Tab-separated table of C-alpha atoms and ligand atoms in Angstrom:
chain	number	residue	atom	x	y	z
B	1	UNK	CA	-56.540	73.467	-44.090
B	2	UNK	CA	-55.945	70.908	-46.749
B	3	UNK	CA	-57.712	70.624	-50.064
B	4	UNK	CA	-61.477	70.395	-49.544
B	5	UNK	CA	-64.469	69.158	-51.438
B	6	UNK	CA	-68.097	70.342	-51.240
B	7	UNK	CA	-71.282	68.822	-52.660
B	8	UNK	CA	-73.739	71.601	-53.457
B	9	UNK	CA	-77.233	70.650	-54.644
B	10	UNK	CA	-77.999	72.749	-57.750
B	11	UNK	CA	-81.221	71.281	-59.148
B	12	UNK	CA	-83.961	71.088	-56.537
B	13	UNK	CA	-87.313	69.401	-56.978
B	14	UNK	CA	-90.611	69.171	-55.120
B	15	UNK	CA	-90.750	65.384	-55.330
B	16	UNK	CA	-88.492	62.442	-56.155
B	17	UNK	CA	-90.075	62.393	-59.637
B	18	UNK	CA	-87.703	65.001	-60.983
B	19	UNK	CA	-87.484	65.536	-64.717
B	20	UNK	CA	-83.782	64.933	-64.443
B	21	UNK	CA	-84.231	61.371	-63.258
B	22	UNK	CA	-83.334	60.135	-59.813
B	23	UNK	CA	-83.475	62.713	-57.028
B	24	UNK	CA	-82.438	62.376	-53.405
B	25	UNK	CA	-84.213	63.827	-50.408
B	26	UNK	CA	-82.322	66.578	-48.555
B	27	UNK	CA	-82.076	66.520	-44.765
B	28	UNK	CA	-85.300	64.539	-44.399
B	29	UNK	CA	-87.217	67.636	-45.581
B	30	UNK	CA	-89.853	67.693	-48.351
B	31	UNK	CA	-87.152	68.773	-50.782
B	32	UNK	CA	-85.263	66.727	-53.371
B	33	UNK	CA	-82.182	67.328	-55.502
B	34	UNK	CA	-81.279	65.684	-58.752
B	35	UNK	CA	-78.049	67.459	-59.664
B	36	UNK	CA	-75.069	68.627	-57.660
B	37	UNK	CA	-71.932	70.679	-58.097
B	38	UNK	CA	-68.817	68.921	-56.871
B	39	UNK	CA	-66.558	71.785	-55.841
B	40	UNK	CA	-62.885	71.442	-54.949
B	41	UNK	CA	-60.838	74.194	-53.394
B	42	UNK	CA	-57.218	74.350	-52.448
B	43	UNK	CA	-55.632	75.259	-49.155
B	44	UNK	CA	-55.282	78.904	-50.240
B	45	UNK	CA	-59.079	79.197	-50.510
B	46	UNK	CA	-59.219	79.185	-54.300
B	47	UNK	CA	-61.813	77.024	-56.003
B	48	UNK	CA	-59.957	74.880	-58.540
B	49	UNK	CA	-62.718	72.769	-60.012
B	50	UNK	CA	-66.457	72.467	-60.364
B	51	UNK	CA	-68.136	69.473	-61.853
B	52	UNK	CA	-71.833	68.712	-62.337
B	53	UNK	CA	-72.898	65.305	-61.136
B	54	UNK	CA	-76.366	63.750	-61.209
B	55	UNK	CA	-77.740	61.878	-58.217
B	56	UNK	CA	-77.561	58.662	-60.225
B	57	UNK	CA	-73.880	59.175	-61.111
B	58	UNK	CA	-72.828	60.209	-57.629
B	59	UNK	CA	-71.783	56.822	-56.152
B	60	UNK	CA	-69.542	56.092	-59.155
B	61	UNK	CA	-68.025	59.586	-59.160
B	62	UNK	CA	-67.354	59.486	-55.408
B	63	UNK	CA	-65.738	56.047	-55.625
B	64	UNK	CA	-63.301	57.368	-58.235
B	65	UNK	CA	-62.118	60.354	-56.166
B	66	UNK	CA	-58.608	60.443	-54.685
B	67	UNK	CA	-58.545	59.240	-51.066
B	68	UNK	CA	-58.235	62.667	-49.392
B	69	UNK	CA	-61.381	63.940	-51.113
B	70	UNK	CA	-63.230	60.640	-51.202
B	71	UNK	CA	-63.792	60.353	-47.451
B	72	UNK	CA	-64.997	63.979	-47.235
B	73	UNK	CA	-67.317	63.440	-50.164
B	74	UNK	CA	-68.840	60.278	-48.696
B	75	UNK	CA	-69.483	62.081	-45.400
B	76	UNK	CA	-71.215	64.967	-47.179
B	77	UNK	CA	-73.202	62.691	-49.462
B	78	UNK	CA	-74.491	60.858	-46.377
B	79	UNK	CA	-75.063	64.206	-44.604
B	80	UNK	CA	-77.191	65.547	-47.465
B	81	UNK	CA	-79.494	62.541	-47.267
B	82	UNK	CA	-79.655	62.287	-43.497
B	83	UNK	CA	-83.085	62.052	-41.892
B	84	UNK	CA	-82.933	63.835	-38.559
B	85	UNK	CA	-84.363	62.315	-35.411
B	86	UNK	CA	-87.011	64.469	-33.702
B	87	UNK	CA	-86.015	66.539	-30.683
B	88	UNK	CA	-87.943	66.427	-27.460
B	89	UNK	CA	-88.848	69.692	-25.688
B	90	UNK	CA	-90.643	68.692	-22.509
B	91	UNK	CA	-93.956	67.226	-23.614
B	92	UNK	CA	-93.509	68.503	-27.193
B	93	UNK	CA	-91.818	66.553	-29.945
B	94	UNK	CA	-90.323	68.628	-32.740
B	95	UNK	CA	-90.189	66.715	-36.020
B	96	UNK	CA	-88.223	67.709	-39.065
B	97	UNK	CA	-90.205	66.488	-42.039
B	98	UNK	CA	-91.988	69.784	-42.342
B	99	UNK	CA	-90.638	73.271	-41.620
B	100	UNK	CA	-91.150	74.409	-38.039
B	101	UNK	CA	-91.775	77.993	-37.065
B	102	UNK	CA	-89.876	79.512	-34.163
B	103	UNK	CA	-91.589	82.670	-32.884
B	104	UNK	CA	-89.365	85.483	-31.617
B	105	UNK	CA	-90.092	87.033	-28.228
B	106	UNK	CA	-87.727	89.878	-27.403
B	107	UNK	CA	-87.564	91.020	-23.795
B	108	UNK	CA	-85.189	93.835	-24.689
B	109	UNK	CA	-85.414	97.603	-24.608
B	110	UNK	CA	-83.676	98.084	-27.936
B	111	UNK	CA	-84.294	95.276	-30.447
B	112	UNK	CA	-84.567	96.742	-33.902
B	113	UNK	CA	-88.072	95.589	-34.653
B	114	UNK	CA	-89.945	95.162	-31.409
B	115	UNK	CA	-87.635	96.620	-28.784
B	116	UNK	CA	-89.253	97.740	-25.577
B	117	UNK	CA	-92.699	96.422	-26.307
B	118	UNK	CA	-92.650	93.527	-23.878
B	119	UNK	CA	-89.983	94.456	-21.396
B	120	UNK	CA	-92.031	96.026	-18.677
B	121	UNK	CA	-95.134	94.003	-18.945
B	122	UNK	CA	-94.942	90.282	-18.458
B	123	UNK	CA	-98.663	89.999	-19.169
B	124	UNK	CA	-98.393	91.597	-22.594
B	125	UNK	CA	-95.367	89.444	-23.402
B	126	UNK	CA	-97.155	86.296	-22.224
B	127	UNK	CA	-100.216	87.180	-24.315
B	128	UNK	CA	-97.999	87.667	-27.372
B	129	UNK	CA	-96.322	84.288	-26.760
B	130	UNK	CA	-99.716	82.600	-26.339
B	131	UNK	CA	-100.874	84.143	-29.622
B	132	UNK	CA	-97.752	82.852	-31.410
B	133	UNK	CA	-98.340	79.345	-30.022
B	134	UNK	CA	-101.994	79.508	-30.975
B	135	UNK	CA	-100.986	80.567	-34.490
B	136	UNK	CA	-98.801	77.494	-34.826
B	137	UNK	CA	-95.308	78.353	-33.573
B	138	UNK	CA	-93.510	75.148	-32.569
B	139	UNK	CA	-90.993	76.975	-30.385
B	140	UNK	CA	-90.769	80.353	-28.678
B	141	UNK	CA	-87.303	81.918	-28.921
B	142	UNK	CA	-86.827	84.213	-25.983
B	143	UNK	CA	-84.115	86.876	-26.060
B	144	UNK	CA	-82.944	89.247	-23.339
B	145	UNK	CA	-80.039	90.873	-25.128
B	146	UNK	CA	-80.298	92.742	-28.403
B	147	UNK	CA	-77.637	91.655	-30.858
B	148	UNK	CA	-78.443	94.298	-33.444
B	149	UNK	CA	-75.447	96.266	-34.754
B	150	UNK	CA	-74.282	98.779	-32.176
B	151	UNK	CA	-76.508	97.526	-29.334
B	152	UNK	CA	-75.052	97.984	-25.876
B	153	UNK	CA	-74.088	94.793	-24.046
B	154	UNK	CA	-76.412	94.065	-21.154
B	155	UNK	CA	-75.391	93.170	-17.690
B	156	UNK	CA	-75.880	89.507	-16.939
B	157	UNK	CA	-78.104	90.249	-13.949
B	158	UNK	CA	-80.414	92.344	-16.143
B	159	UNK	CA	-80.600	89.656	-18.774
B	160	UNK	CA	-81.530	87.081	-16.125
B	161	UNK	CA	-84.198	89.358	-14.686
B	162	UNK	CA	-85.693	89.838	-18.143
B	163	UNK	CA	-85.843	86.243	-19.235
B	164	UNK	CA	-86.201	83.889	-16.243
B	165	UNK	CA	-89.732	84.965	-15.219
B	166	UNK	CA	-90.824	84.727	-18.849
B	167	UNK	CA	-89.367	81.222	-19.188
B	168	UNK	CA	-91.428	80.221	-16.156
B	169	UNK	CA	-94.564	81.643	-17.760
B	170	UNK	CA	-93.857	79.946	-21.089
B	171	UNK	CA	-93.085	76.629	-19.392
B	172	UNK	CA	-96.414	76.828	-17.574
B	173	UNK	CA	-98.101	77.228	-20.987
B	174	UNK	CA	-96.428	74.013	-22.139
B	175	UNK	CA	-94.355	75.819	-24.775
B	176	UNK	CA	-91.153	74.524	-26.303
B	177	UNK	CA	-88.693	77.256	-25.356
B	178	UNK	CA	-85.342	78.291	-26.758
B	179	UNK	CA	-83.286	81.046	-25.201
B	180	UNK	CA	-81.260	83.391	-27.383
B	181	UNK	CA	-78.232	84.075	-25.197
B	182	UNK	CA	-74.443	84.045	-25.196
B	183	UNK	CA	-74.069	83.706	-21.436
B	184	UNK	CA	-73.628	80.387	-19.632
B	185	UNK	CA	-75.261	81.750	-16.465
B	186	UNK	CA	-78.355	82.649	-18.497
B	187	UNK	CA	-78.333	79.269	-20.215
B	188	UNK	CA	-78.109	77.500	-16.881
B	189	UNK	CA	-80.805	79.557	-15.131
B	190	UNK	CA	-83.260	79.380	-18.025
B	191	UNK	CA	-82.812	75.639	-18.539
B	192	UNK	CA	-83.441	75.200	-14.803
B	193	UNK	CA	-86.584	77.350	-15.167
B	194	UNK	CA	-87.959	75.130	-17.938
B	195	UNK	CA	-86.318	76.208	-21.214
B	196	UNK	CA	-85.351	73.438	-23.648
B	197	UNK	CA	-82.990	74.773	-26.326
B	198	UNK	CA	-79.896	76.993	-26.226
B	199	UNK	CA	-79.754	79.440	-29.158
B	200	UNK	CA	-76.340	81.099	-29.124
B	201	UNK	CA	-75.495	83.627	-31.850
B	202	UNK	CA	-71.838	83.224	-30.893
B	203	UNK	CA	-72.027	79.427	-31.404
B	204	UNK	CA	-70.840	78.908	-27.801
B	205	UNK	CA	-67.680	81.010	-28.315
B	206	UNK	CA	-68.546	84.111	-26.273
B	207	UNK	CA	-67.743	82.418	-22.982
B	208	UNK	CA	-65.604	79.267	-22.880
B	209	UNK	CA	-67.785	77.867	-20.085
B	210	UNK	CA	-70.780	77.679	-22.437
B	211	UNK	CA	-69.483	74.573	-24.203
B	212	UNK	CA	-69.200	72.629	-20.980
B	213	UNK	CA	-72.526	73.911	-19.694
B	214	UNK	CA	-74.282	72.979	-22.934
B	215	UNK	CA	-72.682	69.528	-22.994
B	216	UNK	CA	-73.651	68.837	-19.388
B	217	UNK	CA	-77.208	70.095	-19.844
B	218	UNK	CA	-78.176	67.665	-22.579
B	219	UNK	CA	-80.136	70.479	-24.279
B	220	UNK	CA	-80.202	70.911	-28.054
B	221	UNK	CA	-78.108	73.877	-29.211
B	222	UNK	CA	-78.374	76.227	-32.179
B	223	UNK	CA	-74.909	77.177	-33.417
B	224	UNK	CA	-75.024	80.329	-35.527
B	225	UNK	CA	-72.233	81.636	-37.708
B	226	UNK	CA	-71.010	85.138	-37.020
B	227	UNK	CA	-67.719	86.399	-38.422
B	228	UNK	CA	-65.097	87.913	-36.194
B	229	UNK	CA	-64.802	87.573	-32.474
B	230	UNK	CA	-67.669	86.378	-30.319
B	231	UNK	CA	-68.042	89.767	-28.621
B	232	UNK	CA	-68.353	91.691	-31.859
B	233	UNK	CA	-70.891	89.799	-33.919
B	234	UNK	CA	-71.128	92.406	-36.626
B	235	UNK	CA	-67.508	92.893	-37.519
B	236	UNK	CA	-67.192	92.106	-41.179
B	237	UNK	CA	-64.997	89.292	-42.300
B	238	UNK	CA	-62.626	88.840	-45.126
B	239	UNK	CA	-64.009	85.836	-46.950
B	240	UNK	CA	-62.357	83.960	-49.787
B	241	UNK	CA	-65.775	82.602	-50.647
B	242	UNK	CA	-68.561	83.463	-48.229
B	243	UNK	CA	-70.509	80.251	-48.851
B	244	UNK	CA	-67.643	77.810	-48.478
B	245	UNK	CA	-66.052	79.762	-45.618
B	246	UNK	CA	-69.304	79.756	-43.609
B	247	UNK	CA	-69.651	76.039	-44.351
B	248	UNK	CA	-66.120	75.342	-43.024
B	249	UNK	CA	-66.755	77.548	-40.005
B	250	UNK	CA	-69.983	75.769	-39.044
B	251	UNK	CA	-68.342	72.407	-39.586
B	252	UNK	CA	-65.457	73.385	-37.279
B	253	UNK	CA	-67.825	74.687	-34.574
B	254	UNK	CA	-69.965	71.555	-34.850
B	255	UNK	CA	-66.830	69.426	-34.448
B	256	UNK	CA	-65.677	71.494	-31.432
B	257	UNK	CA	-69.087	70.871	-29.849
B	258	UNK	CA	-68.892	67.142	-30.556
B	259	UNK	CA	-65.410	67.072	-28.991
B	260	UNK	CA	-66.808	68.858	-25.921
B	261	UNK	CA	-69.392	66.109	-25.521
B	262	UNK	CA	-72.500	67.596	-27.145
B	263	UNK	CA	-74.373	64.806	-28.923
B	264	UNK	CA	-74.591	65.105	-32.685
B	265	UNK	CA	-78.421	64.783	-32.658
B	266	UNK	CA	-78.607	67.879	-30.483
B	267	UNK	CA	-76.809	70.283	-32.819
B	268	UNK	CA	-78.745	72.645	-35.117
B	269	UNK	CA	-76.809	74.898	-37.508
B	270	UNK	CA	-77.572	78.405	-38.736
B	271	UNK	CA	-75.634	80.434	-41.355
B	272	UNK	CA	-76.361	83.637	-39.400
B	273	UNK	CA	-77.976	85.979	-41.903
B	274	UNK	CA	-77.288	89.645	-41.295
B	275	UNK	CA	-74.387	89.168	-38.929
B	276	UNK	CA	-71.362	90.966	-40.350
B	277	UNK	CA	-72.390	90.244	-43.941
B	278	UNK	CA	-72.880	92.608	-46.857
B	279	UNK	CA	-76.086	92.418	-48.879
B	280	UNK	CA	-74.263	90.519	-51.628
B	281	UNK	CA	-72.857	88.057	-49.084
B	282	UNK	CA	-76.268	87.534	-47.458
B	283	UNK	CA	-77.816	86.808	-50.841
B	284	UNK	CA	-75.038	84.451	-51.944
B	285	UNK	CA	-75.339	82.574	-48.668
B	286	UNK	CA	-79.104	82.378	-48.927
B	287	UNK	CA	-78.973	81.007	-52.460
B	288	UNK	CA	-76.499	78.379	-51.254
B	289	UNK	CA	-78.675	77.105	-48.380
B	290	UNK	CA	-79.073	73.583	-49.830
B	291	UNK	CA	-75.293	73.061	-49.537
B	292	UNK	CA	-75.542	73.243	-45.744
B	293	UNK	CA	-77.470	69.959	-45.593
B	294	UNK	CA	-74.122	68.324	-46.399
B	295	UNK	CA	-73.135	69.024	-42.776
B	296	UNK	CA	-75.763	66.484	-41.731
B	297	UNK	CA	-77.531	68.654	-39.122
B	298	UNK	CA	-80.942	70.333	-39.013
B	299	UNK	CA	-80.818	73.903	-40.364
B	300	UNK	CA	-82.304	77.059	-38.912
B	301	UNK	CA	-82.816	80.240	-40.926
B	302	UNK	CA	-83.344	83.641	-39.312
B	303	UNK	CA	-84.048	86.426	-41.797
B	304	UNK	CA	-87.292	87.855	-40.445
B	305	UNK	CA	-87.477	91.658	-40.876
B	306	UNK	CA	-83.718	91.849	-41.339
B	307	UNK	CA	-81.898	94.690	-43.016
B	308	UNK	CA	-81.257	92.755	-46.203
B	309	UNK	CA	-85.005	93.029	-46.853
B	310	UNK	CA	-84.913	96.783	-46.328
B	311	UNK	CA	-81.886	97.004	-48.594
B	312	UNK	CA	-83.859	95.350	-51.401
B	313	UNK	CA	-87.027	97.382	-50.866
B	314	UNK	CA	-86.243	101.096	-50.763
B	315	UNK	CA	-85.089	100.910	-47.166
B	316	UNK	CA	-88.488	99.829	-45.856
B	317	UNK	CA	-88.376	100.077	-42.054
B	318	UNK	CA	-88.385	96.900	-39.932
B	319	UNK	CA	-92.145	96.869	-39.327
B	320	UNK	CA	-92.802	97.042	-43.078
B	321	UNK	CA	-90.795	93.989	-44.050
B	322	UNK	CA	-93.480	91.299	-43.833
B	323	UNK	CA	-93.649	90.608	-47.577
B	324	UNK	CA	-89.887	90.211	-47.841
B	325	UNK	CA	-89.790	88.072	-44.707
B	326	UNK	CA	-92.438	85.695	-46.059
B	327	UNK	CA	-90.750	85.599	-49.496
B	328	UNK	CA	-87.496	84.531	-47.858
B	329	UNK	CA	-89.299	82.037	-45.604
B	330	UNK	CA	-90.717	80.347	-48.701
B	331	UNK	CA	-87.289	80.276	-50.347
B	332	UNK	CA	-85.821	78.805	-47.158
B	333	UNK	CA	-88.495	76.073	-47.195
B	334	UNK	CA	-87.698	75.341	-50.843
B	335	UNK	CA	-84.090	74.856	-49.731
B	336	UNK	CA	-85.169	72.393	-47.026
B	337	UNK	CA	-84.669	74.616	-43.965
B	338	UNK	CA	-86.004	72.854	-40.864
B	339	UNK	CA	-86.634	75.916	-38.671
B	340	UNK	CA	-87.793	79.421	-39.575
B	341	UNK	CA	-87.091	81.981	-36.856
B	342	UNK	CA	-89.674	84.732	-37.348
B	343	UNK	CA	-91.504	87.676	-35.806
B	344	UNK	CA	-94.715	87.285	-37.827
B	345	UNK	CA	-95.854	83.832	-36.808
B	346	UNK	CA	-99.380	83.640	-38.200
B	347	UNK	CA	-98.368	84.921	-41.654
B	348	UNK	CA	-95.402	82.556	-41.756
B	349	UNK	CA	-97.441	79.579	-40.552
B	350	UNK	CA	-99.948	80.305	-43.317
B	351	UNK	CA	-97.078	80.326	-45.832
B	352	UNK	CA	-95.822	77.008	-44.397
B	353	UNK	CA	-99.270	75.433	-44.732
B	354	UNK	CA	-99.709	76.573	-48.317
B	355	UNK	CA	-96.185	75.406	-49.173
B	356	UNK	CA	-96.890	72.075	-47.512
B	357	UNK	CA	-100.148	71.688	-49.463
B	358	UNK	CA	-98.267	72.216	-52.725
B	359	UNK	CA	-95.626	69.660	-51.763
B	360	UNK	CA	-98.268	67.108	-50.748
B	361	UNK	CA	-99.949	67.553	-54.123
B	362	UNK	CA	-96.616	67.210	-55.944
B	363	UNK	CA	-95.977	63.975	-54.080
B	364	UNK	CA	-99.289	62.378	-54.862
B	365	UNK	CA	-100.109	63.504	-58.398
B	366	UNK	CA	-97.673	62.630	-61.147
B	367	UNK	CA	-100.293	62.462	-63.891
B	368	UNK	CA	-99.141	65.706	-65.528
B	369	UNK	CA	-95.503	64.712	-65.778
B	370	UNK	CA	-93.929	63.199	-68.887
B	371	UNK	CA	-93.423	59.469	-68.569
H	1	7PJ	C1	-80.716	85.309	-35.182
H	1	7PJ	C2	-80.730	84.823	-33.879
H	1	7PJ	C3	-80.542	84.397	-36.265
H	1	7PJ	C4	-80.419	82.659	-34.607
H	1	7PJ	C5	-80.966	86.962	-33.836
H	1	7PJ	C6	-82.658	89.483	-35.279
H	1	7PJ	C7	-81.358	89.601	-34.600
H	1	7PJ	N1	-80.572	83.502	-33.591
H	1	7PJ	N2	-80.877	85.874	-33.041
H	1	7PJ	N3	-80.394	83.085	-35.913
H	1	7PJ	N4	-80.879	86.649	-35.145
H	1	7PJ	N5	-80.266	81.352	-34.366
H	1	7PJ	O1	-83.592	88.805	-34.880
H	1	7PJ	O2	-82.760	90.181	-36.308
H	1	7PJ	O3	-80.493	84.721	-37.449
H	1	7PJ	S1	-81.154	88.543	-33.178
């Protein structure tokens, strides 16, 4: 790695009328930023400089950078301001100007928060999915393999048996469907059965055939960061700087996917909360979410009921983490996240609607601001 530069938004606003003067819109979301940290780090991973730059100053500052950093900076500056084209999931169009809720449907015996509930009864699972759609979920994320720490790997045949019939049911309901899987055979079978999006917590690393399959399928893909090898998603990593290392990692995976023929408009990125990260690392990464817009892709955040919430709330068990999940969903929206992957759809959709109402008001009423 050579010297690298990062543009991290540090002053966010709810409208372009920021008190700091000019603000730019992040990732086409209802989120603006008026001030940025320009961070440079050397090949050895050490950050060597940080400079604050306002949105208004940015073009001048970028033009004055040395050539090696200048090109990187221009790419990130364009990435931060990129408006993402909608994605098509069958008859449904998913747009990015407001946060979209992805409802989790686990067909697993051992998921940490709802394991076993839906496995044996397709009717109960289908009713739960229908309720999530009714409550306003834009996408149903169907999983047949638990990726919680210590979960046993499932046999591919079992995973197929768990998810394919459910995909057929969801497709018949007209749902937009993503499938949370690391296996190309499961990707292929579920896409054939009517699924639309591949959600791979190994970012298409678990099986080398996944890249080719995903490229050939034309389906949008969610690439999630997980440290370590693709078959041990919870091994902890030795980061120089968790935020910048995850950024570089996602950028490299995105570029590997582009090289394999996956279209840029079909790549969604996810920092991978909870996977191999300490509480401090999860929190640092979460606070740095706005930086990830610089990659120029839609962002997905999955923190629902995760352990970091328990760790901050007297070890509340998974089913008592709604308040923390909604608090983090709101923070993710403030950071411009495009997708929220959640268990509690109706509560999260309500939070999205209230958040959206506040943003609409901020965009239309400037009468209280100083001139
Ligand atoms: C995530 C996921 C996540 C994406 C899981 C759990 C563990 N996919 N699959 N992002 N987490 N894209 O739900 O707690 O954070 S499984």
